[in-house]
Short mmCIF file of C-alpha atoms and ligand atoms in Angstrom, two decimals:
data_model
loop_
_atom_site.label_atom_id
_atom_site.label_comp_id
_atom_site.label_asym_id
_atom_site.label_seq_id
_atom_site.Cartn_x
_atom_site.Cartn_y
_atom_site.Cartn_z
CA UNK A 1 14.38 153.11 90.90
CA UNK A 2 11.46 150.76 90.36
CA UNK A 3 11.08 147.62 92.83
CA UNK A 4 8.59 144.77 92.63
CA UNK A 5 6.54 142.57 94.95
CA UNK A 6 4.00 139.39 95.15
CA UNK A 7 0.67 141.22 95.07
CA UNK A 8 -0.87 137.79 95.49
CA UNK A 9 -1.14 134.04 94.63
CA UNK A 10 -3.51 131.11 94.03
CA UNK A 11 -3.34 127.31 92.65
CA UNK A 12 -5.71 124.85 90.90
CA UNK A 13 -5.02 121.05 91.22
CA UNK A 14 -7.16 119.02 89.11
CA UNK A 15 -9.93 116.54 91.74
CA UNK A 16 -8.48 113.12 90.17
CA UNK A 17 -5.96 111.81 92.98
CA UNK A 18 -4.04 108.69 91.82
CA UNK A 19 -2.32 107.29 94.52
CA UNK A 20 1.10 104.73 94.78
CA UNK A 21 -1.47 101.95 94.94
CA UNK A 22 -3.32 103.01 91.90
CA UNK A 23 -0.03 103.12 89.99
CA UNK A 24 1.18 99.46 91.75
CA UNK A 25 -1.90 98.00 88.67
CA UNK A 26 -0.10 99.68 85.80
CA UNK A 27 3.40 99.02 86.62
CA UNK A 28 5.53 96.89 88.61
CA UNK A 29 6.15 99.16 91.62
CA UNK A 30 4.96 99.32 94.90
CA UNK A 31 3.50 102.00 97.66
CA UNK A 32 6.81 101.72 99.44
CA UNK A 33 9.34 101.55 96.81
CA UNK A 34 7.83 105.01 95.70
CA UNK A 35 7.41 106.90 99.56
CA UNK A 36 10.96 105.89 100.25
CA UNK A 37 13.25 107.00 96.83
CA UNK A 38 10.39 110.13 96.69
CA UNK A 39 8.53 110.54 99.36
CA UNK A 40 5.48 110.97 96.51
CA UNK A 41 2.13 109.26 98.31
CA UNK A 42 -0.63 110.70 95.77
CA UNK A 43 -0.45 112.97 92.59
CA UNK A 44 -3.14 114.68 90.69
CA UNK A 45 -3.89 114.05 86.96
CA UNK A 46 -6.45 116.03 84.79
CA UNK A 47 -9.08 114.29 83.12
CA UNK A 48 -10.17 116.78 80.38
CA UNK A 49 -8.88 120.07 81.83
CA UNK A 50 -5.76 120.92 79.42
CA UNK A 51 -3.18 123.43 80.82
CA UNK A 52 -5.03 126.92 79.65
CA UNK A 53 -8.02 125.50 82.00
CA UNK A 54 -5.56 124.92 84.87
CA UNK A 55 -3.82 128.33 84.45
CA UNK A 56 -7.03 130.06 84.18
CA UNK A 57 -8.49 128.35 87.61
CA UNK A 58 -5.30 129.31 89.25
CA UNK A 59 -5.02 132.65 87.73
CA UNK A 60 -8.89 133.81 88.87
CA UNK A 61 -7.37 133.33 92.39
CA UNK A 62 -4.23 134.89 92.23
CA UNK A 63 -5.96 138.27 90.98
CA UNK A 64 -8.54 137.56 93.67
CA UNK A 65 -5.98 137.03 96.32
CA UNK A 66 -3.99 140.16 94.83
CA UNK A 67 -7.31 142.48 94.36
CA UNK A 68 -6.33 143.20 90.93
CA UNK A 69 -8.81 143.04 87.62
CA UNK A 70 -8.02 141.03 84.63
CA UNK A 71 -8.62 144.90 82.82
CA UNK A 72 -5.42 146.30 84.90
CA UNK A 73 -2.59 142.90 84.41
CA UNK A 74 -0.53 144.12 81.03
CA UNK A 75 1.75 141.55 81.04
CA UNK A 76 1.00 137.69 81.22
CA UNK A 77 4.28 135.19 81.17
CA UNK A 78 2.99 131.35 81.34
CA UNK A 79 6.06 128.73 81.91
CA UNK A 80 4.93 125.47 80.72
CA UNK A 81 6.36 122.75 78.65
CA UNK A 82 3.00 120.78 78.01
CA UNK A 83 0.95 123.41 76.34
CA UNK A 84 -2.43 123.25 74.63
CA UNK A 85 -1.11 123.73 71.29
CA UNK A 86 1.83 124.36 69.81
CA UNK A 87 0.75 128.09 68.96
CA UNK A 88 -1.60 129.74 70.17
CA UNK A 89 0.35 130.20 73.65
CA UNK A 90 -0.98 129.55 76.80
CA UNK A 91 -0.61 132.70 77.76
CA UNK A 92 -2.57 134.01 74.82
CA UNK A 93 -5.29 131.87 75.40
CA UNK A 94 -5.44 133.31 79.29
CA UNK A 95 -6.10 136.73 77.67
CA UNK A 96 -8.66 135.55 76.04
CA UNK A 97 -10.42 133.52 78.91
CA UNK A 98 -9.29 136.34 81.47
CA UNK A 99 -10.96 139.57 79.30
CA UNK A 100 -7.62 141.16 79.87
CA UNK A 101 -6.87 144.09 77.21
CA UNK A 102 -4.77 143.21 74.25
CA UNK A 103 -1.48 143.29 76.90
CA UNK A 104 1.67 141.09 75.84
CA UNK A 105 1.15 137.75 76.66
CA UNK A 106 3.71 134.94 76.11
CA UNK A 107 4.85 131.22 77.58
CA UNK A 108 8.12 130.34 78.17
CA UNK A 109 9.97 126.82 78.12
CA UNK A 110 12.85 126.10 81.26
CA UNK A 111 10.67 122.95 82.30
CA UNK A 112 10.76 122.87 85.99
CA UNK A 113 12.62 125.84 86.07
CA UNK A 114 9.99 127.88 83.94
CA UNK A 115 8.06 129.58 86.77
CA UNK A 116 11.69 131.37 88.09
CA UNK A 117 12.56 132.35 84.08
CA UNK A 118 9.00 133.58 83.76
CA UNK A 119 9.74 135.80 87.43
CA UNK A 120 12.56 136.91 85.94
CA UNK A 121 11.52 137.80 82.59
CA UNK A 122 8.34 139.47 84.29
CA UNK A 123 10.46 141.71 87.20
CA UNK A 124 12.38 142.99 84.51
CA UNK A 125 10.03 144.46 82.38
CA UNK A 126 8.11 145.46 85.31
CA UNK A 127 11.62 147.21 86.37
CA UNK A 128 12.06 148.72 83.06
CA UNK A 129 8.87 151.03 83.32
CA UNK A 130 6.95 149.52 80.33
CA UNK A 131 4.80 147.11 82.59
CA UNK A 132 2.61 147.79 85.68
CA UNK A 133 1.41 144.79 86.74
CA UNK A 134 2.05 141.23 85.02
CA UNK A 135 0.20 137.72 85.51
CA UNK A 136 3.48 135.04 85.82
CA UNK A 137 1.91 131.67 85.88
CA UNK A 138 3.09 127.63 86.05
CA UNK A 139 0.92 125.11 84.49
CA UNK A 140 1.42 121.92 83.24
CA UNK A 141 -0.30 118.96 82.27
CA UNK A 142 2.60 116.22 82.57
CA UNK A 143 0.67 113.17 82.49
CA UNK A 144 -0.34 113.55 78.77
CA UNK A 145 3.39 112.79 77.74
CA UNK A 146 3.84 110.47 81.04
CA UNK A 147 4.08 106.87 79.63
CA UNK A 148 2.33 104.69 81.47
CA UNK A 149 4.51 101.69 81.22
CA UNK A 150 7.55 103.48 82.21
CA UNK A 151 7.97 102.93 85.79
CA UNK A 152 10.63 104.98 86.18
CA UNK A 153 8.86 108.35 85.11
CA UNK A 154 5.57 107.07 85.70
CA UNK A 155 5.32 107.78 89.60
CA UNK A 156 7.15 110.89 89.77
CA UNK A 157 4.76 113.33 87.00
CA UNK A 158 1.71 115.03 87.85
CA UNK A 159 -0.23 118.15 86.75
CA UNK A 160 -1.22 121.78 88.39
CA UNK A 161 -0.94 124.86 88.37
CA UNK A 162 0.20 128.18 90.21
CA UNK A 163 0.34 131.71 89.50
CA UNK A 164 1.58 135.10 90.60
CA UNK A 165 0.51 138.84 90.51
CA UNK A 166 3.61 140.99 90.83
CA UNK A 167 3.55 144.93 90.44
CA UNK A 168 5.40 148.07 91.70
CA UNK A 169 6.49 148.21 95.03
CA UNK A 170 7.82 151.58 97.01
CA UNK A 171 10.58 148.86 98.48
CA UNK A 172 12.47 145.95 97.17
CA UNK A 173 10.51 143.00 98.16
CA UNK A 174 11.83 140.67 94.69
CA UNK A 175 15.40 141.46 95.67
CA UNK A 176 17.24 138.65 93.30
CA UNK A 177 16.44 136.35 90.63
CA UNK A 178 19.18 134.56 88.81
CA UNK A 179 18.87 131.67 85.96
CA UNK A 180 21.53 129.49 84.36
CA UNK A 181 21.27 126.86 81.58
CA UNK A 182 23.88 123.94 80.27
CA UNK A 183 22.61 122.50 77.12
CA UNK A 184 25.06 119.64 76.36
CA UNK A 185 23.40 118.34 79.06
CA UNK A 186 19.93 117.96 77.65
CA UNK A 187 20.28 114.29 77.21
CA UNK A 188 19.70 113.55 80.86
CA UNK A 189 16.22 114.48 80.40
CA UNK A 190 14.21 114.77 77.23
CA UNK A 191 10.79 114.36 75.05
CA UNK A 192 11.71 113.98 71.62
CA UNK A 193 9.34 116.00 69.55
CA UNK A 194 8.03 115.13 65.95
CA UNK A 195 10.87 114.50 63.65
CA UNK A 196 11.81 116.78 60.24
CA UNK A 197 9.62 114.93 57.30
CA UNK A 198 11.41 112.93 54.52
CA UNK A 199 10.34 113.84 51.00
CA UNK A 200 6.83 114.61 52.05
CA UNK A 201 6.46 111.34 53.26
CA UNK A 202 4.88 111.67 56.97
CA UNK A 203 6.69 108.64 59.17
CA UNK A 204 5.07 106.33 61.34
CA UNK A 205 6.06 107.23 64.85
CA UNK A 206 5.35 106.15 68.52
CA UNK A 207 3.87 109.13 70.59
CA UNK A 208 6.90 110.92 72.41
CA UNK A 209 7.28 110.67 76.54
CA UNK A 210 9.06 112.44 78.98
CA UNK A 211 12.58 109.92 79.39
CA UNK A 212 14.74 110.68 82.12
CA UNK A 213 18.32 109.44 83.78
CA UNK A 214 17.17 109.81 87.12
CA UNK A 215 20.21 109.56 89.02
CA UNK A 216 22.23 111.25 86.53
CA UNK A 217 19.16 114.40 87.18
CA UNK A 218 19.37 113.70 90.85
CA UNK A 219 23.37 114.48 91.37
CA UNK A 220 22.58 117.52 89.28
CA UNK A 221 19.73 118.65 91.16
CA UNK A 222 21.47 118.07 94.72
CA UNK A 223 24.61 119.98 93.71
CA UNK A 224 22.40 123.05 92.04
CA UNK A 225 20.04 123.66 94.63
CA UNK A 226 22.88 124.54 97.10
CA UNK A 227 24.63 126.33 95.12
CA UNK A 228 21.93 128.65 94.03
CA UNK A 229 20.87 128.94 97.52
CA UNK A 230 24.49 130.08 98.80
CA UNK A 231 24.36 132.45 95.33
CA UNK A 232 21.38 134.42 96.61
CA UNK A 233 22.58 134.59 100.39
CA UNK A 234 26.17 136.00 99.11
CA UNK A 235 24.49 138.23 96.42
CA UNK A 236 21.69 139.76 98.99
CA UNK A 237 21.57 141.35 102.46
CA UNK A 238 20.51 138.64 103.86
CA UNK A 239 22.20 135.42 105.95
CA UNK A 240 20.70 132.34 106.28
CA UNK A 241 18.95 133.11 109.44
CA UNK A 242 16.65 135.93 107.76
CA UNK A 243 15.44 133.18 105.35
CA UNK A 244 12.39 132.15 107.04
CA UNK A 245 11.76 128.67 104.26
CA UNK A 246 13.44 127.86 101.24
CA UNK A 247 10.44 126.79 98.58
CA UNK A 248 12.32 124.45 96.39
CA UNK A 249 10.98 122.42 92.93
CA UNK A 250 9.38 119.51 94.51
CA UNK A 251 11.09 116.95 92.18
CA UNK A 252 11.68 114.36 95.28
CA UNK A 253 12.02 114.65 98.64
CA UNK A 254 15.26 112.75 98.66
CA UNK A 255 17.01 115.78 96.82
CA UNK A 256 15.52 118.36 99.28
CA UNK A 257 16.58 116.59 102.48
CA UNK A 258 20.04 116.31 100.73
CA UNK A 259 20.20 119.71 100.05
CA UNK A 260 19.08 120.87 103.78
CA UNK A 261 21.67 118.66 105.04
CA UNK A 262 24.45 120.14 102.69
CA UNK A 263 23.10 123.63 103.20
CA UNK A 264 23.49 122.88 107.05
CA UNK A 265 19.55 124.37 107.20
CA UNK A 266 16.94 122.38 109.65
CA UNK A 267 14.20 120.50 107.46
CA UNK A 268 11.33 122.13 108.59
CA UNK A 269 12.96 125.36 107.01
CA UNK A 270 12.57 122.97 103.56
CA UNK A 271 8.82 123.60 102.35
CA UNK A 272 7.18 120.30 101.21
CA UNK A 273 4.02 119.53 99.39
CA UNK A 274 5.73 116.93 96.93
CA UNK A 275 3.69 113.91 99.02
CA UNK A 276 0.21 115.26 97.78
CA UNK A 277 1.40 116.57 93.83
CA UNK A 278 4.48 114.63 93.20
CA UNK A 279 6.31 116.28 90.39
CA UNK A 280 4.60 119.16 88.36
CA UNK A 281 7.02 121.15 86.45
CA UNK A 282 7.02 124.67 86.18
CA UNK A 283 3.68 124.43 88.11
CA UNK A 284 5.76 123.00 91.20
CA UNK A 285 7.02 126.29 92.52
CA UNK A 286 4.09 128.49 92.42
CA UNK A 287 2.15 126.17 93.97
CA UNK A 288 4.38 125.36 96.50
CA UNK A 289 4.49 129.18 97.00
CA UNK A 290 0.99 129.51 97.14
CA UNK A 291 0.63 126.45 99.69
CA UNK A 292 3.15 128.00 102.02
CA UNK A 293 1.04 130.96 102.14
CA UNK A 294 -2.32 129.14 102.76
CA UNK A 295 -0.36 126.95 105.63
CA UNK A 296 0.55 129.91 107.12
CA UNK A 297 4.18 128.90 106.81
CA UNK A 298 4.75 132.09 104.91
CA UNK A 299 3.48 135.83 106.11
CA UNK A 300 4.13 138.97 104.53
CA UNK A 301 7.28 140.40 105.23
CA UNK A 302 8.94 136.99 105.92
CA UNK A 303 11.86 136.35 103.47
CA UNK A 304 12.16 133.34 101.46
CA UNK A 305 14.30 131.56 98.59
CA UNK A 306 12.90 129.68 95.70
CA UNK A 307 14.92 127.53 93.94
CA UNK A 308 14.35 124.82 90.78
CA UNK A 309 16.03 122.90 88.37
CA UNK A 310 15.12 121.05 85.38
CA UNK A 311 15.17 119.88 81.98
CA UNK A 312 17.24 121.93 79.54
CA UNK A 313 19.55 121.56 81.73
CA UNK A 314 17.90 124.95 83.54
CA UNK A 315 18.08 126.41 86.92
CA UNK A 316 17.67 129.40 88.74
CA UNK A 317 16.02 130.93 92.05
CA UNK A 318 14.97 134.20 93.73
CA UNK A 319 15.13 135.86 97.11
CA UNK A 320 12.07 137.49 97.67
CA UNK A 321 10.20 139.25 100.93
CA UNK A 322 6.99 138.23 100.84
N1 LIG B 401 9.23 101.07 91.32
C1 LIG B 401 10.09 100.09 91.64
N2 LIG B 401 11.35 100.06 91.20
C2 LIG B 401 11.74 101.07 90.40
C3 LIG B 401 10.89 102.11 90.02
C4 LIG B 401 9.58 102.08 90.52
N3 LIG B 401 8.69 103.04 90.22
N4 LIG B 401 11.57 102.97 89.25
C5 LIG B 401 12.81 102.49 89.12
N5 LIG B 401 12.92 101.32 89.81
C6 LIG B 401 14.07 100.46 89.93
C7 LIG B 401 15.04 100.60 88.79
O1 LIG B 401 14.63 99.84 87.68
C8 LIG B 401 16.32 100.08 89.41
O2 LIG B 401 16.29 98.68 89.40
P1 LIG B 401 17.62 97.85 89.06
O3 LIG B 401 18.60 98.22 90.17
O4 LIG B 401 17.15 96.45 89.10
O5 LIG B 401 18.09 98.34 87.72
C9 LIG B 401 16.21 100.54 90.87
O6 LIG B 401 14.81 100.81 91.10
C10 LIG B 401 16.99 101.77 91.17
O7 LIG B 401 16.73 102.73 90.14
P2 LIG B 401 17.39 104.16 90.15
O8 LIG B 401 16.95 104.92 88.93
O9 LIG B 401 18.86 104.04 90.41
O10 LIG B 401 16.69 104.77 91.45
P3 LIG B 401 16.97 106.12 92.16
O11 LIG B 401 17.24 105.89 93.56
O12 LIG B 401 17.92 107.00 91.38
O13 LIG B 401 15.53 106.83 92.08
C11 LIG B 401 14.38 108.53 90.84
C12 LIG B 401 14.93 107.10 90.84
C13 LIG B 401 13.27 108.60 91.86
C14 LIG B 401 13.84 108.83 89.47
C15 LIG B 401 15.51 109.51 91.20
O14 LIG B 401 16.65 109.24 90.46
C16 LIG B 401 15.11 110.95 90.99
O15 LIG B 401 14.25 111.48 91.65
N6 LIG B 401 15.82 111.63 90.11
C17 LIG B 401 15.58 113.05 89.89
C18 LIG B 401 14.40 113.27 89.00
C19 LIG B 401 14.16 114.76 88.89
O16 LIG B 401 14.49 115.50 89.79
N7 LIG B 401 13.63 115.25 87.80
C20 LIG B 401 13.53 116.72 87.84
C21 LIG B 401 13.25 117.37 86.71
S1 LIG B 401 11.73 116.92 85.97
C22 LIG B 401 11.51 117.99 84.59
O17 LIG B 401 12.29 118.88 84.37
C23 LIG B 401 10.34 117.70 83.67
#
C-alpha cells in the first residue's frame, strides 16, 4: 500500500502591509471595530505580483525546504480562485516558471477550501501509483476583486501564498482527508462573473467583487469546523490529545475561538496568524501550515488537523503527522 507525507513547505507574502488604520481613510471603519469582530490588525496586498508570481516565490521554498528539484515534482495542483487568467492555469504557468518536465499541472476552485481539495486530489494520485511527487499550492490575489468601498469585505481579504511537497512515504503520515460541498448555498458568498452576451451586443457592466453575508458565513463556518474536526478524530487513530494544533482557515478569529470552545480544545492548541494576513483564501492554510512550522509550533512527527471552509459552500480537512 502506498502512503504519503509533507516533504516540505514554504510561503511568500507580498512586502505591502495595509493596516486597520490605512483602511479607516477608505471606509468608514475603525482599528477597533476590525481587532474585535476579527482580530485582523494588518493584511498584505500585492502591488504588481499576480498569483503565478506568488505561487512561484512560495513554491522555490517549499522544494527548497523539501530538497526536491523542479525536474523530479510530476504533479502540480494550484487552488486558487483569483487566477492570472482565465486559461492558462496557474498551475501551468508554475511549470513553466519552475522548468519542471511536461508533468500534469492543474488549479482547482473550493475558495478557501481549495488548498484541502488540492491535498486531496494530490494524495490520491500519489496513492494510485501514477505520481511520485506533486507540488500542491494556495495562492491568491484577493484584493483585485476586493471592493474598496465595501466595508464589510474590505477589511477581511488579503493575498499570499503557500505550498506543499508531498511524496511516498514507507508510513502513513497523510492519514485522512475528507471534502464536502452544498451548492444551494452559494448565495451566502459570491463574485458574479461576466454575464452570457445578448445578440452580440457586449453589455456595460460594473467590475465584479467578492459579496458576502457574513453572519450567515460565520454560523456556517462555526458549525463546520467542529464537525470536521470530530470527523477526523472518529475516522483516525487518534483522540484529541494526540492532536498537537489544529491549523484552521484563518477567516476570523471570532470563528476559531468559537470553535475551540465548542470543541472543548485550549486556544493555544488553535494556530493563529490571521492578525498579520487577515483572510487569504486557499492561500490561508498552507501558510498557516508553513508558519506553524517556522514558529516551531509544529515538529515532525507531531500530529495535526487542518480544517477550512468557504465559498461554494466547500469544506473539508485532513489529519496529517507531520
Ligand atoms: N467597520 C465598521 N462597521 C462595520 C464594518 C466595518 N468594517 N463591517 C460591517 N460593519 C457594521 C455593519 O454594517 C453592521 O452595522 P448595522 O448593525 O448598523 O447594520 C454591524 O457592523 C454588524 O455587522 P455584521 O455583519 O452583523 O457583523 P458581524 O459581527 O457578523 O461581523 C464579519 C462581520 C466580520 C464579516 C463576520 O460576519 C465574519 O467574519 N463572517 C465570516 C466571513 C468568512 O468566514 N468568510 C470565509 C470565507 S471567505 C471565501 O471563501 C473567499
Amino acid at each position: 500500500m502506498i502512503h504519503t507525507k509533507i516533504l516540505g513547505t514554504g510561503s511568500y507574502v507580498p512586502n505591502q502591509i495595509v493596516s486597520n488604520f490605512d483602511l479607516e481613510k477608505l471606509v468608514d471603519t475603525n482599528d477597533e471595530w476590525i481587532q474585535s469582530r476579527t482580530g485582523i490588525i494588518n493584511r498584505r496586498v500585492t502591488r504588481g505580483e499576480n498569483t503565478s508570481e506568488l505561487a512561484y516565490k512560495a513554491a522555490i521554498k517549499a522544494l527548497e525546504d523539501a530538497q526536491v528539484n523542479a525536474q523530479d515534482i510530476d504533479l502540480i495542483i494550484v487552488a486558487t480562485v483569483t487566477g492570472d487568467y482565465p486559461f492558462p492555469a496557474v498551475a501551468q504557468i508554475l511549470q513553466r516558471r519552475l522548468n519542471c518536465n511536461t508533468i500534469t499541472a492543474f488549479d482547482v476552485n473550493a475558495a478557501c477550501t481549495g488548498f484541502i481539495y488540492a491535498l486531496n486530489v494530490a494524495d490520491k494520485m500519489i496513492r494510485s501509483g501514477s505520481y511520485h511527487k506533486a507540488l500542491v499550492i494556495g495562492a491568491e490575489t484577493l484584493t483585485k476583486y476586493t471592493d474598496y468601498e465595501d466595508r464589510n469585505t474590505c477589511v477581511l481579504f488579503a493575498d499570499a501564498a503557500g505550498a506543499m511537497v508531498i511524496g511516498k512515504a514507507e508510513t502513513p503520515h497523510i492519514e485522512k482527508i475528507v471534502t464536502y460541498a452544498k451548492g444551494d448555498l452559494e448565495g451566502l458568498l459570491k463574485m458574479e462573473g461576466y454575464p452570457l452576451k445578448e445578440n452580440f451586443k457586449t453589455p456595460k457592466q460594473k467590475r465584479p467583487f467578492i459579496e458576502m453575508q457574513g453572519t450567515e458565513v460565520f454560523k456556517f463556518a462555526t458549525s463546520v469546523l467542529p464537525e470536521v474536526v470530530n470527523t477526523l478524530i472518529n475516522e483516525t487513530e487518534y483522540t484529541m490529545e494526540d492532536v498537537s494544533l489544529i491549523v484552521a482557515h484563518q477567516a476570523n478569529k471570532r470563528i476559531i475561538d468559537k470553535s475551540a470552545r465548542v470543541l472543548k480544545v485550549p486556544i493555544e492548541k488553535m494556530f493563529m496568524n490571521i492578525d498579520q494576513y487577515g483572510n487569504t483564501s486557499a492561500a490561508s492554510v498552507p501558510l498557516a501550515i508553513d508558519e506553524a512550522i517556522r514558529h516551531h509550533h509544529l515538529k515532525r512527527g507531531d500530529v495535526f488537523i487542518t480544517v477550512a471552509f468557504g465559498a461554494g459552500l466547500t469544506w473539508g480537512g485532513a489529519m496529517i503527522r507531520y
